[in-house]
mmCIF file of C-alpha atoms in Angstrom:
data_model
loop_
_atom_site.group_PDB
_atom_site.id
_atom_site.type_symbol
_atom_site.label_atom_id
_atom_site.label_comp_id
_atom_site.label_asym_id
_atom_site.label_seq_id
_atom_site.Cartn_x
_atom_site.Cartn_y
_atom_site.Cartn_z
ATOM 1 C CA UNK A 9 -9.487 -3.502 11.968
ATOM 2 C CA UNK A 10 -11.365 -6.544 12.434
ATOM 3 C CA UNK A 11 -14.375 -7.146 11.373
ATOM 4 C CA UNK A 12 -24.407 -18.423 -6.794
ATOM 5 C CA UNK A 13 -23.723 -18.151 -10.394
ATOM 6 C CA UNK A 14 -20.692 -19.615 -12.170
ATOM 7 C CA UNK A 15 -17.453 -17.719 -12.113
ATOM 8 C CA UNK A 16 -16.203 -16.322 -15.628
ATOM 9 C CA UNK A 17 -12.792 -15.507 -15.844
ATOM 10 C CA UNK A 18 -11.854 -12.435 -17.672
ATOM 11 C CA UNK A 19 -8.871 -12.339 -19.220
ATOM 12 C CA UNK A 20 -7.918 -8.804 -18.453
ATOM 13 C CA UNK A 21 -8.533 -9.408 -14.515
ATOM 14 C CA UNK A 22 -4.827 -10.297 -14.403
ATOM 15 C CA UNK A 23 -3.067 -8.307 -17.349
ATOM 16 C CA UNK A 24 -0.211 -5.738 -15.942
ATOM 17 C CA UNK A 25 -1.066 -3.409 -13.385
ATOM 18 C CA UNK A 26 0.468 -0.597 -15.402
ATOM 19 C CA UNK A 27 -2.195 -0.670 -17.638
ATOM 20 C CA UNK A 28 -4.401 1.572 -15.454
ATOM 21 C CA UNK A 29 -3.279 4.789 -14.256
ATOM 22 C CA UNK A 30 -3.340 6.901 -10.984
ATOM 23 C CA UNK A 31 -4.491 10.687 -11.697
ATOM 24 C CA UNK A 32 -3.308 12.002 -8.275
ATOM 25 C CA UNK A 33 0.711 10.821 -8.570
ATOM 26 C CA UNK A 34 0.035 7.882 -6.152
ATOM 27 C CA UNK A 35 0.730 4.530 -7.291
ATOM 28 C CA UNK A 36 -0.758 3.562 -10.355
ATOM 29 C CA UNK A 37 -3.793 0.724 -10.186
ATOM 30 C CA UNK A 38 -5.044 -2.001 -11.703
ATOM 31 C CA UNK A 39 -4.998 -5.877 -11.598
ATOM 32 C CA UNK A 40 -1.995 -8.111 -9.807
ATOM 33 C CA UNK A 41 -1.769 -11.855 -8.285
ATOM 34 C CA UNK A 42 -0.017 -11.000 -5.451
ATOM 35 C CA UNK A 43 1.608 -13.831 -3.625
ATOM 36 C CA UNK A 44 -0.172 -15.608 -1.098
ATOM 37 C CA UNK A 45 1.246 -15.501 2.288
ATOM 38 C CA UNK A 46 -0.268 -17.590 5.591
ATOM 39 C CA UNK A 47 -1.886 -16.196 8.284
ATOM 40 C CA UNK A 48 -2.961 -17.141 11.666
ATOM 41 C CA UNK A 49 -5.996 -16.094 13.562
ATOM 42 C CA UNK A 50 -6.239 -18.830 16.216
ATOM 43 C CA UNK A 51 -9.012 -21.114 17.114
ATOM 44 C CA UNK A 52 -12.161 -18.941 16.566
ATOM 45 C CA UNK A 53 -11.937 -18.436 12.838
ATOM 46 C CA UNK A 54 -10.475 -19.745 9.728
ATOM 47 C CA UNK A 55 -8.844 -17.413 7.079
ATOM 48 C CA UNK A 56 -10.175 -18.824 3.407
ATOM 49 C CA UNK A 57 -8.573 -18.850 0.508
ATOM 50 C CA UNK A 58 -5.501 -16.591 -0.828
ATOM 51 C CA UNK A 59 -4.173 -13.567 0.935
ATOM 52 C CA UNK A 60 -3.671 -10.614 -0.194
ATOM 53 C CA UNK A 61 -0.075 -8.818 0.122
ATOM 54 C CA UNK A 62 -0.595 -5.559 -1.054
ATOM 55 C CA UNK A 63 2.585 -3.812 -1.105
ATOM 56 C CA UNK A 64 1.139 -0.404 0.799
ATOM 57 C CA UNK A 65 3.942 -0.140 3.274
ATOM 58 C CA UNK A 66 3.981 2.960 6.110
ATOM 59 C CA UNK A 67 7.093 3.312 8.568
ATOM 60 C CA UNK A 68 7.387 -0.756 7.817
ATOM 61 C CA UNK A 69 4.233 -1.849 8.301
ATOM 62 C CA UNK A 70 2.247 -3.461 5.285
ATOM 63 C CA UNK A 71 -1.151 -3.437 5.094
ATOM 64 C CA UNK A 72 -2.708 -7.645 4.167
ATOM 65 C CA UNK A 73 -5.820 -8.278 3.099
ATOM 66 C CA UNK A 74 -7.820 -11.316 3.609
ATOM 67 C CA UNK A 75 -11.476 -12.995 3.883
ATOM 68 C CA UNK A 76 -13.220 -15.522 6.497
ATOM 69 C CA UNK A 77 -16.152 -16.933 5.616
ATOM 70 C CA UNK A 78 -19.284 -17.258 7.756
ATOM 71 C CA UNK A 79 -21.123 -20.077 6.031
ATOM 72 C CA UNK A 80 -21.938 -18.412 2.404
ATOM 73 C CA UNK A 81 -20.767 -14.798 3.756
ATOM 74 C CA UNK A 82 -17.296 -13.640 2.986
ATOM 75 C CA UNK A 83 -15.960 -11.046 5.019
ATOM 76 C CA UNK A 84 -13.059 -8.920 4.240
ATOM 77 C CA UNK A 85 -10.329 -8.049 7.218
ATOM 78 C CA UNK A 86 -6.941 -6.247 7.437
ATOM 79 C CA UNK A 87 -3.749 -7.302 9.177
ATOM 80 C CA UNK A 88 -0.198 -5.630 9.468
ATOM 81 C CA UNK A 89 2.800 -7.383 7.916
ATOM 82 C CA UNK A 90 6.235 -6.323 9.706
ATOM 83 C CA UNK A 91 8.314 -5.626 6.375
ATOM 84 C CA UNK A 92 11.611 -6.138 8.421
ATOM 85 C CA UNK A 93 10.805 -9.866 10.606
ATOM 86 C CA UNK A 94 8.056 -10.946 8.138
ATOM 87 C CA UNK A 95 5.849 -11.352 11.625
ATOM 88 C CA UNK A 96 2.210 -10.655 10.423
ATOM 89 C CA UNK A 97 -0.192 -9.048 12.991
ATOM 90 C CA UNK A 98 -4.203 -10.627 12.174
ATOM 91 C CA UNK A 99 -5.116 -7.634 14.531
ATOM 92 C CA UNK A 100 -4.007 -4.583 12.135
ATOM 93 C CA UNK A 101 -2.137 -2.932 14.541
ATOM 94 C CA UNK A 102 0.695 -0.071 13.993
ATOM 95 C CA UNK A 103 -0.559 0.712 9.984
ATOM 96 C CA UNK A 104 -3.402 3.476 11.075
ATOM 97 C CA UNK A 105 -4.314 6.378 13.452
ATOM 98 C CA UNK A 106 -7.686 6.415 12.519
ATOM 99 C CA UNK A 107 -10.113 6.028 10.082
ATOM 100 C CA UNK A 108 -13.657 4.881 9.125
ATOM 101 C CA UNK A 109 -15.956 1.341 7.719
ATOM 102 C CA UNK A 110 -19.033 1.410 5.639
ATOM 103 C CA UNK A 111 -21.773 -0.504 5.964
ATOM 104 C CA UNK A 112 -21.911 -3.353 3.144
ATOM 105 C CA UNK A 113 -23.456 -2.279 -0.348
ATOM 106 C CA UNK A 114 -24.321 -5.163 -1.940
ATOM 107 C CA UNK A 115 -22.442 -6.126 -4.420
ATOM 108 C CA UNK A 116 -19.293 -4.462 -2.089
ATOM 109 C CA UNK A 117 -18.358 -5.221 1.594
ATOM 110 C CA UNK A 118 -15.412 -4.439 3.587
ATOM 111 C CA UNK A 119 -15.449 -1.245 2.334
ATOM 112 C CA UNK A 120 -12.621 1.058 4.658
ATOM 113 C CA UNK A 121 -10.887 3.977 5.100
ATOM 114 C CA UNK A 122 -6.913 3.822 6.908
ATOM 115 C CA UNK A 123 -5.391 7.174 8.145
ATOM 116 C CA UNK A 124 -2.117 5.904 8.104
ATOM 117 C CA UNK A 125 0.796 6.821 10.864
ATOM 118 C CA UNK A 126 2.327 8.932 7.854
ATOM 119 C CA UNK A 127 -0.926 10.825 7.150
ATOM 120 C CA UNK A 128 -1.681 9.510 3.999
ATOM 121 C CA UNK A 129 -5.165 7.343 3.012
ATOM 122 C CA UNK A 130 -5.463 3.275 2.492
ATOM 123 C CA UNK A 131 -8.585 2.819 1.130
ATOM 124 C CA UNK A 132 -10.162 -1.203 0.449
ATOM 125 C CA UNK A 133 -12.769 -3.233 -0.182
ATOM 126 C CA UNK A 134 -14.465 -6.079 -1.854
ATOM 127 C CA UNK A 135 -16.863 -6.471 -4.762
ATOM 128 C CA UNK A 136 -18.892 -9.723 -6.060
ATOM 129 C CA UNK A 137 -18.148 -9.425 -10.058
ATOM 130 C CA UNK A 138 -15.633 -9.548 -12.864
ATOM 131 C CA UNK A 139 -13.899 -6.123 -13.426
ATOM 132 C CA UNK A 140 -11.727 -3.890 -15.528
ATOM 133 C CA UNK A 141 -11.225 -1.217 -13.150
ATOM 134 C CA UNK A 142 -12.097 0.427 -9.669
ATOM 135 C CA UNK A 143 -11.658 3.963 -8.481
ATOM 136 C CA UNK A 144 -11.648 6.022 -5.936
ATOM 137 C CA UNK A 145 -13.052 9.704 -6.329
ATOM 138 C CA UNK A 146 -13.379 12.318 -3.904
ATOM 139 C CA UNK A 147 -12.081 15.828 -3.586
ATOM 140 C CA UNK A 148 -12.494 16.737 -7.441
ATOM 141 C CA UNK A 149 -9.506 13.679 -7.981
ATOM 142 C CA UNK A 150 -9.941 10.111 -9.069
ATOM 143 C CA UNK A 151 -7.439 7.604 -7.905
ATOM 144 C CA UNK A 152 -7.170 4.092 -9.700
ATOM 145 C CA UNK A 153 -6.919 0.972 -7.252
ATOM 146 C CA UNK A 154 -4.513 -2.160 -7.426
ATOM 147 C CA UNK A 155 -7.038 -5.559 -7.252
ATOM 148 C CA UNK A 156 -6.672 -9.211 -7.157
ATOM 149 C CA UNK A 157 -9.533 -12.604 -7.554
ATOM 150 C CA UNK A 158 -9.714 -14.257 -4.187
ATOM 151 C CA UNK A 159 -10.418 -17.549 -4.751
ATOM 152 C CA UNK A 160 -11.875 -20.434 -1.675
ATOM 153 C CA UNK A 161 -11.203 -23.386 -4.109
ATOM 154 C CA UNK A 162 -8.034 -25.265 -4.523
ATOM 155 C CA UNK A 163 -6.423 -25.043 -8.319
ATOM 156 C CA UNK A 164 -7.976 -26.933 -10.969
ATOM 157 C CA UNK A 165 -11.150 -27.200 -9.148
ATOM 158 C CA UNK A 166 -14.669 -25.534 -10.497
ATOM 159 C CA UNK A 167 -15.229 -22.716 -8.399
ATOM 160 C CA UNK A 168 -18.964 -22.467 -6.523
ATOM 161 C CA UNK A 169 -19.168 -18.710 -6.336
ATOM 162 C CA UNK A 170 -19.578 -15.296 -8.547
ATOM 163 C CA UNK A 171 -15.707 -13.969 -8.464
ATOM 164 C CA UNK A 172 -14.729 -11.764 -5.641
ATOM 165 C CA UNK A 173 -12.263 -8.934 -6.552
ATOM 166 C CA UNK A 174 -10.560 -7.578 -3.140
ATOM 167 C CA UNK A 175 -8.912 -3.872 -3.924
ATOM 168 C CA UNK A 176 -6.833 -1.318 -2.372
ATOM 169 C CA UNK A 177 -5.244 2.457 -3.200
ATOM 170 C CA UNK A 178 -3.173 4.689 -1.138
ATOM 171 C CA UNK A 179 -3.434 8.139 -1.840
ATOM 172 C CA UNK A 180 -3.136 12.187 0.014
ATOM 173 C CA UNK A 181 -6.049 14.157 0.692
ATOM 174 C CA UNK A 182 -8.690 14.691 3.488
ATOM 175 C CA UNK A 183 -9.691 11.775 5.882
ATOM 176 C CA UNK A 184 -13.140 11.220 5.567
ATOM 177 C CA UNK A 185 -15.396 13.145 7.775
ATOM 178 C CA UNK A 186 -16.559 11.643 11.180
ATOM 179 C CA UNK A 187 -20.041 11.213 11.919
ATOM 180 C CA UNK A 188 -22.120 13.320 14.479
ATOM 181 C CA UNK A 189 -23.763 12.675 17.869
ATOM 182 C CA UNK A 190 -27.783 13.861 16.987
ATOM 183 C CA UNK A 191 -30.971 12.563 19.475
ATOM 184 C CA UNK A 192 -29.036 9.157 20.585
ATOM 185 C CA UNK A 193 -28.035 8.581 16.533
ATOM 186 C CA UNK A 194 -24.761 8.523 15.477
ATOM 187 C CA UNK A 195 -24.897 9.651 11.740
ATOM 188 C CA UNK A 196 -22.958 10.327 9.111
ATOM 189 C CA UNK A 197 -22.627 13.639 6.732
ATOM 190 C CA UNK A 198 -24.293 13.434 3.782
ATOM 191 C CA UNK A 199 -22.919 10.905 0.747
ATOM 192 C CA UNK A 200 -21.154 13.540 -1.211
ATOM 193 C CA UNK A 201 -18.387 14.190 1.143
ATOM 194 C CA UNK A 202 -17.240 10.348 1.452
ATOM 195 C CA UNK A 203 -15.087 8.965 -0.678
ATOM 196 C CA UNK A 204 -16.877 6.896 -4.014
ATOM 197 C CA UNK A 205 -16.035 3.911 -5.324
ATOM 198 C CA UNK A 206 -16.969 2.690 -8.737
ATOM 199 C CA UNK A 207 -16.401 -0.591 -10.261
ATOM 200 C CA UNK A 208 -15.986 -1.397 -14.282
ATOM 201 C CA UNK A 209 -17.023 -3.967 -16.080
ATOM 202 C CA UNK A 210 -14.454 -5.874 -18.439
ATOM 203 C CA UNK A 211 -15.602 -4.061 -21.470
ATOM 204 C CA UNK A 212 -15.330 -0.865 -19.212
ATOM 205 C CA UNK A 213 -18.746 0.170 -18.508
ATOM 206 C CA UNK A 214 -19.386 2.180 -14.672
ATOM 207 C CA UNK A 215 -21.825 -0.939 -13.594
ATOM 208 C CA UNK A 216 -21.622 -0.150 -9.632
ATOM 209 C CA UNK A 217 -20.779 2.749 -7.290
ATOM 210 C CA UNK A 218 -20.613 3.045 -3.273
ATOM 211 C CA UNK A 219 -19.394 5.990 -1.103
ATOM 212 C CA UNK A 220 -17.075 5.190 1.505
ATOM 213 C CA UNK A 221 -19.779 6.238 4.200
ATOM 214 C CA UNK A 222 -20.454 4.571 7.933
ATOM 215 C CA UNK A 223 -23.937 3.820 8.432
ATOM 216 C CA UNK A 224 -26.253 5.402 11.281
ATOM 217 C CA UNK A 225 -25.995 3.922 14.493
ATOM 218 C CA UNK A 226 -28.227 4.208 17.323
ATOM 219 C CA UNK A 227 -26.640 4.631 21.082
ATOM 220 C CA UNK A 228 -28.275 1.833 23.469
ATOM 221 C CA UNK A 229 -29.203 2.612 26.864
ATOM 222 C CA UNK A 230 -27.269 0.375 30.065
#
């Protein structure tokens, strides 16, 4: 699965996550500080920052999320925590059968879709802002998701960047729809049958929205 304004810290960022509610009997959302835990990509990056544990576990595999940094640009990738050795996988491997990326949206990137080895759908991302709330929505049901401040300073120290919420929800329904093979384009189907994600501000205005949506690509000639 591989792949500057001041920070204001909003209080409700890390109140309980029961305070926001699923609508689709998955787990309910909202915000956590999950625990931090190390991980190891050898010599060609450098994971910054906190990790991101987020307690989806399929057949004991855990999905982990976590950011490198490429000069100013974060970028969000998945590994694959064994829940019975503890042994984390940087690669991702054994959590999904399949799924689908989006292209960034500005203010989100890493946006993905996980068809997990039980059938069900791990959906993540990241967004540059302060929130309340993210969800989900797609086949007429809206699904709240868990998120968590990643952070590349130390403690105590004045962070240099907007905040950078990294979320994640696990819900049933249909995979999102593959794209199509037309005059040496791959393309997707139109917007409305991917997944959308909308972000609320802390006083819990909608203030951004992405679908879940691959971008076209063009097949290149050998």
């Amino acid at each position: 699965m591989r792949r500057s304004l001041p920070l204001l810290l909003v209080p409700l960022l890390f109140a309980p996550a029961a305070c926001a509610k699923a609508t689709n009997g998955s787990h309910p959302g909202g915000p956590v500080t999950p625990t931090s835990i190390p991980i190891d990509i050898g010599p060609s990056a450098k994971v910054a920052g906190n990790t991101m544990p987020t307690g989806i576990a399929v057949n004991g595999k855990e999905l982990v999320l976590y950011i490198l940094v490429f000069g100013n640009r974060p970028q969000l990738d998945a590994a694959v925590r064994d829940t019975a050795t503890g042994k984390v996988d940087p690669n991702g491997e054994g959590l999904c059968t399949g799924g689908t990326g989006s292209d960034d949206q500005n203010p989100f990137f890493g946006l993905h879709q996980c068809v997990a080895t039980d059938g069900s759908l791990i959906e993540y991302g990241a967004y540059k802002g302060a929130v309340s709330r993210i969800t989900s929505q797609a086949d007429g049901t809206s699904t709240d998701a868990t998120f968590a401040r990643w952070t590349d300073t130390p403690a105590g120290s004045a962070p240099a960047q907007a905040p950078v919420v990294v979320f994640w929800l696990q819900r049933h329904g249909k995979p999102a729809p593959s794209s199509v093979a037309v005059e040496g384009k791959t393309s997707p189907l139109p917007a409305a049958q991917y997944p959308r994600i909308t972000v609320y501000s802390p006083n819990g205005k909608a203030v951004a929205s992405a679908n879940l949506r691959p971008g076209i690509t063009e097949q290149q000639s050998v």
